């Protein structure tokens, strides 16, 4: 039997699994595209139905890989894409979304994010997002790489509308948000999407993760992901272009980290003791 993935409830009530699929660096080479699409489909087969992409990745190439992967099974997927900040004017956001929809081969994106803050006023981007939502081209909108002060400002600008998520860098080696943004977001009911949950692969083979992995018969990647799955309101989106590694990552959901495991992780990756500016990759 397939293990159940923990779920996160989005504002509006929709539930999505807390473990999804990243796509950065997909679509960069012709040779690997079929394998990349197969990896995403392997994830969907296991119920990892959140797929995260962006117009930026491979200049639209990653969105095309996603389009290939979800052909015929769009309804299973919670599709996330992002507009680049320099496109995020009122008209530019709409045009960027329509181009993404074409590459993705679908008529709607479930969650559309501003990739990071740029020069266009937030009010303009939010207005465009709300227009796209009213037109049924996106289901919800959100942001990425927003620290707590940015989020407060956004809430003021967007009122009464609200962002459905904030996608940020969060993994064992980058725990800064545990000082403030994580808790604030939980209180606000705004889910966080943890990007680079394996620190772009740098956490693989870390001795502390290997040690805990030995107890659970798990790999270092699985322990790193299991840590994020202990956090309420957080959706981790590891990327792998290999179906086997996607299946490996899925099995992180079968690990129950003990309080002793968490203590060892705190020792190896100390949580923040003061405010740290939000890190970004
Ligand atoms: P990541 O998921 O932390 O790590 C990906 C790397 O780890 C790849 O090199 C992958 O290689 C490797 N990997 C994955 N599973 C593995 C396993 N079980 N064992 C060994 N190696 C493994 O890094 P990321 O791609 O930067 O972040 C994930 C997603 O977050 C991105 O793909 C993207 O969708 C999103 N993201 C968003 C932002 C933003 O600004 N909003 C920024 C960065 C990333 P293989 O593919 O060869 O398996």
Coordinates of N, CA and C and ligand atoms in Angstrom, one line a residue, residues 21-25 52-53 57 82 113 115-116 144-145 167-168 171 194-202 204 219 221-222 237-242 245-246 248-249 280-281, ligand 1:
X21 N 7.3 18.4 -6.1 CA 8.3 18.1 -7.1 C 8.9 19.5 -7.7
X22 N 10.2 19.7 -7.6 CA 10.8 20.9 -8.2 C 11.2 20.6 -9.6
X23 N 11.5 21.7 -10.4 CA 11.8 21.5 -11.8 C 13.0 22.4 -12.3
X24 N 13.7 23.0 -11.3 CA 14.8 23.9 -11.8 C 15.8 23.1 -12.4
X25 N 16.4 23.5 -13.5 CA 17.4 22.8 -14.3 C 16.8 21.8 -15.2
X52 N 6.3 22.3 -9.1 CA 6.7 23.7 -9.0 C 7.6 24.0 -10.2
X53 N 7.2 25.0 -11.0 CA 8.1 25.4 -12.1 C 8.1 26.9 -12.2
X57 N 13.0 29.1 -15.5 CA 13.8 27.8 -15.6 C 13.9 27.4 -17.1
X82 N 5.7 30.7 -11.9 CA 6.1 32.0 -11.4 C 6.4 33.0 -12.5
X113 N 3.0 32.5 -8.7 CA 3.8 33.3 -7.7 C 4.7 34.4 -8.4
X115 N 8.2 35.7 -8.5 CA 9.4 34.9 -8.2 C 10.2 35.6 -7.1
X116 N 10.4 36.9 -7.2 CA 11.0 37.7 -6.1 C 10.6 39.1 -6.3
X144 N 7.3 34.7 -3.7 CA 8.4 33.9 -3.4 C 9.5 34.8 -2.9
X145 N 10.3 34.3 -2.0 CA 11.5 35.1 -1.4 C 11.0 36.3 -0.7
X167 N 7.0 31.1 -1.2 CA 8.0 30.1 -1.4 C 9.4 30.6 -1.1
X168 N 10.0 29.9 -0.2 CA 11.3 30.5 0.4 C 12.3 29.3 0.5
X171 N 15.9 24.7 4.5 CA 16.4 23.3 4.6 C 17.2 23.3 5.9
X194 N 9.0 25.2 0.8 CA 10.4 25.1 1.1 C 11.2 24.7 -0.1
X195 N 11.9 25.7 -0.7 CA 12.6 25.3 -1.9 C 14.1 24.9 -1.6
X196 N 14.7 24.3 -2.5 CA 16.1 23.7 -2.3 C 16.1 22.9 -0.9
X197 N 15.1 22.0 -0.7 CA 15.1 21.3 0.6 C 16.3 20.4 0.8
X198 N 17.0 20.1 -0.2 CA 18.3 19.3 0.0 C 19.5 20.3 -0.2
X199 N 19.2 21.6 0.0 CA 20.3 22.6 -0.2 C 21.0 22.4 -1.6
X200 N 20.2 22.2 -2.6 CA 20.7 21.9 -4.0 C 21.6 20.7 -4.0
X201 N 21.4 19.7 -3.1 CA 22.1 18.5 -3.2 C 23.3 18.5 -2.2
X202 N 23.6 19.7 -1.6 CA 24.7 19.8 -0.7 C 24.5 19.0 0.6
X204 N 23.3 16.0 0.8 CA 23.5 14.6 0.5 C 24.8 14.1 1.1
X219 N 18.2 7.1 3.7 CA 19.3 7.9 3.1 C 19.3 9.3 3.7
X221 N 19.2 12.1 2.1 CA 18.2 12.9 1.4 C 16.8 12.7 2.1
X222 N 16.5 11.4 2.5 CA 15.3 11.1 3.1 C 15.2 11.8 4.5
X237 N 9.7 20.9 -1.8 CA 9.6 20.6 -3.3 C 11.0 20.2 -3.8
X238 N 11.5 19.0 -3.4 CA 12.8 18.5 -3.9 C 12.7 18.3 -5.4
X239 N 13.8 18.6 -6.1 CA 13.9 18.3 -7.5 C 14.8 17.1 -7.7
X240 N 14.3 16.2 -8.6 CA 15.2 15.1 -9.1 C 14.7 14.8 -10.5
X241 N 15.8 14.6 -11.3 CA 15.5 14.2 -12.7 C 15.6 12.7 -12.9
X242 N 15.6 12.0 -11.8 CA 15.7 10.5 -11.9 C 14.5 9.9 -11.2
X245 N 15.3 8.4 -7.8 CA 15.5 9.3 -6.7 C 14.2 10.0 -6.3
X246 N 13.3 10.2 -7.2 CA 12.0 10.7 -6.8 C 11.3 9.7 -5.9
X248 N 12.8 7.5 -4.0 CA 13.6 7.6 -2.8 C 13.1 8.8 -1.9
X249 N 12.9 9.9 -2.5 CA 12.5 11.1 -1.8 C 11.1 10.9 -1.2
X280 N 18.5 33.6 -0.1 CA 17.9 33.4 -1.4 C 18.9 32.7 -2.3
X281 N 18.4 31.8 -3.1 CA 19.4 31.2 -4.1 C 19.0 31.8 -5.5
Ligands
LIG1 P1 17.1 20.6 -4.2 O1 15.8 20.0 -4.5 O2 17.5 20.9 -2.8 O3 18.3 19.7 -4.7 C1 18.3 19.2 -6.1 C2 19.6 18.5 -6.3 O4 19.6 17.3 -5.4 C3 19.7 18.0 -7.7 O5 21.1 18.1 -8.1 C4 19.3 16.5 -7.6 O6 19.9 15.8 -8.6 C5 19.7 16.1 -6.2 N1 18.9 15.1 -5.6 C6 17.5 15.1 -5.5 N2 17.1 14.0 -4.8 C7 18.2 13.3 -4.5 C8 18.5 12.1 -3.8 N3 17.5 11.4 -3.3 N4 19.8 11.7 -3.7 C9 20.8 12.4 -4.2 N5 20.6 13.6 -4.9 C10 19.4 14.0 -5.0 O7 17.4 21.9 -5.0 P2 16.6 22.9 -6.0 O8 16.3 22.2 -7.3 O9 17.3 24.2 -6.0 O10 15.2 23.2 -5.2 C11 14.0 22.4 -5.5 C12 13.0 23.2 -6.3 O11 12.6 24.4 -5.6 C13 13.6 23.7 -7.6 O12 13.7 22.7 -8.5 C14 12.6 24.8 -8.0 O13 11.4 24.2 -8.5 C15 12.4 25.4 -6.6 N6 13.2 26.6 -6.4 C16 12.6 27.8 -6.2 C17 13.4 29.0 -6.0 C18 12.7 30.3 -5.9 O14 13.4 31.3 -5.9 N7 11.4 30.3 -5.7 C19 14.8 28.9 -5.9 C20 15.4 27.6 -6.1 C21 14.6 26.5 -6.3 P3 19.2 14.8 -9.6 O15 18.2 15.7 -10.4 O16 20.2 14.3 -10.5 O17 18.5 13.7 -8.8

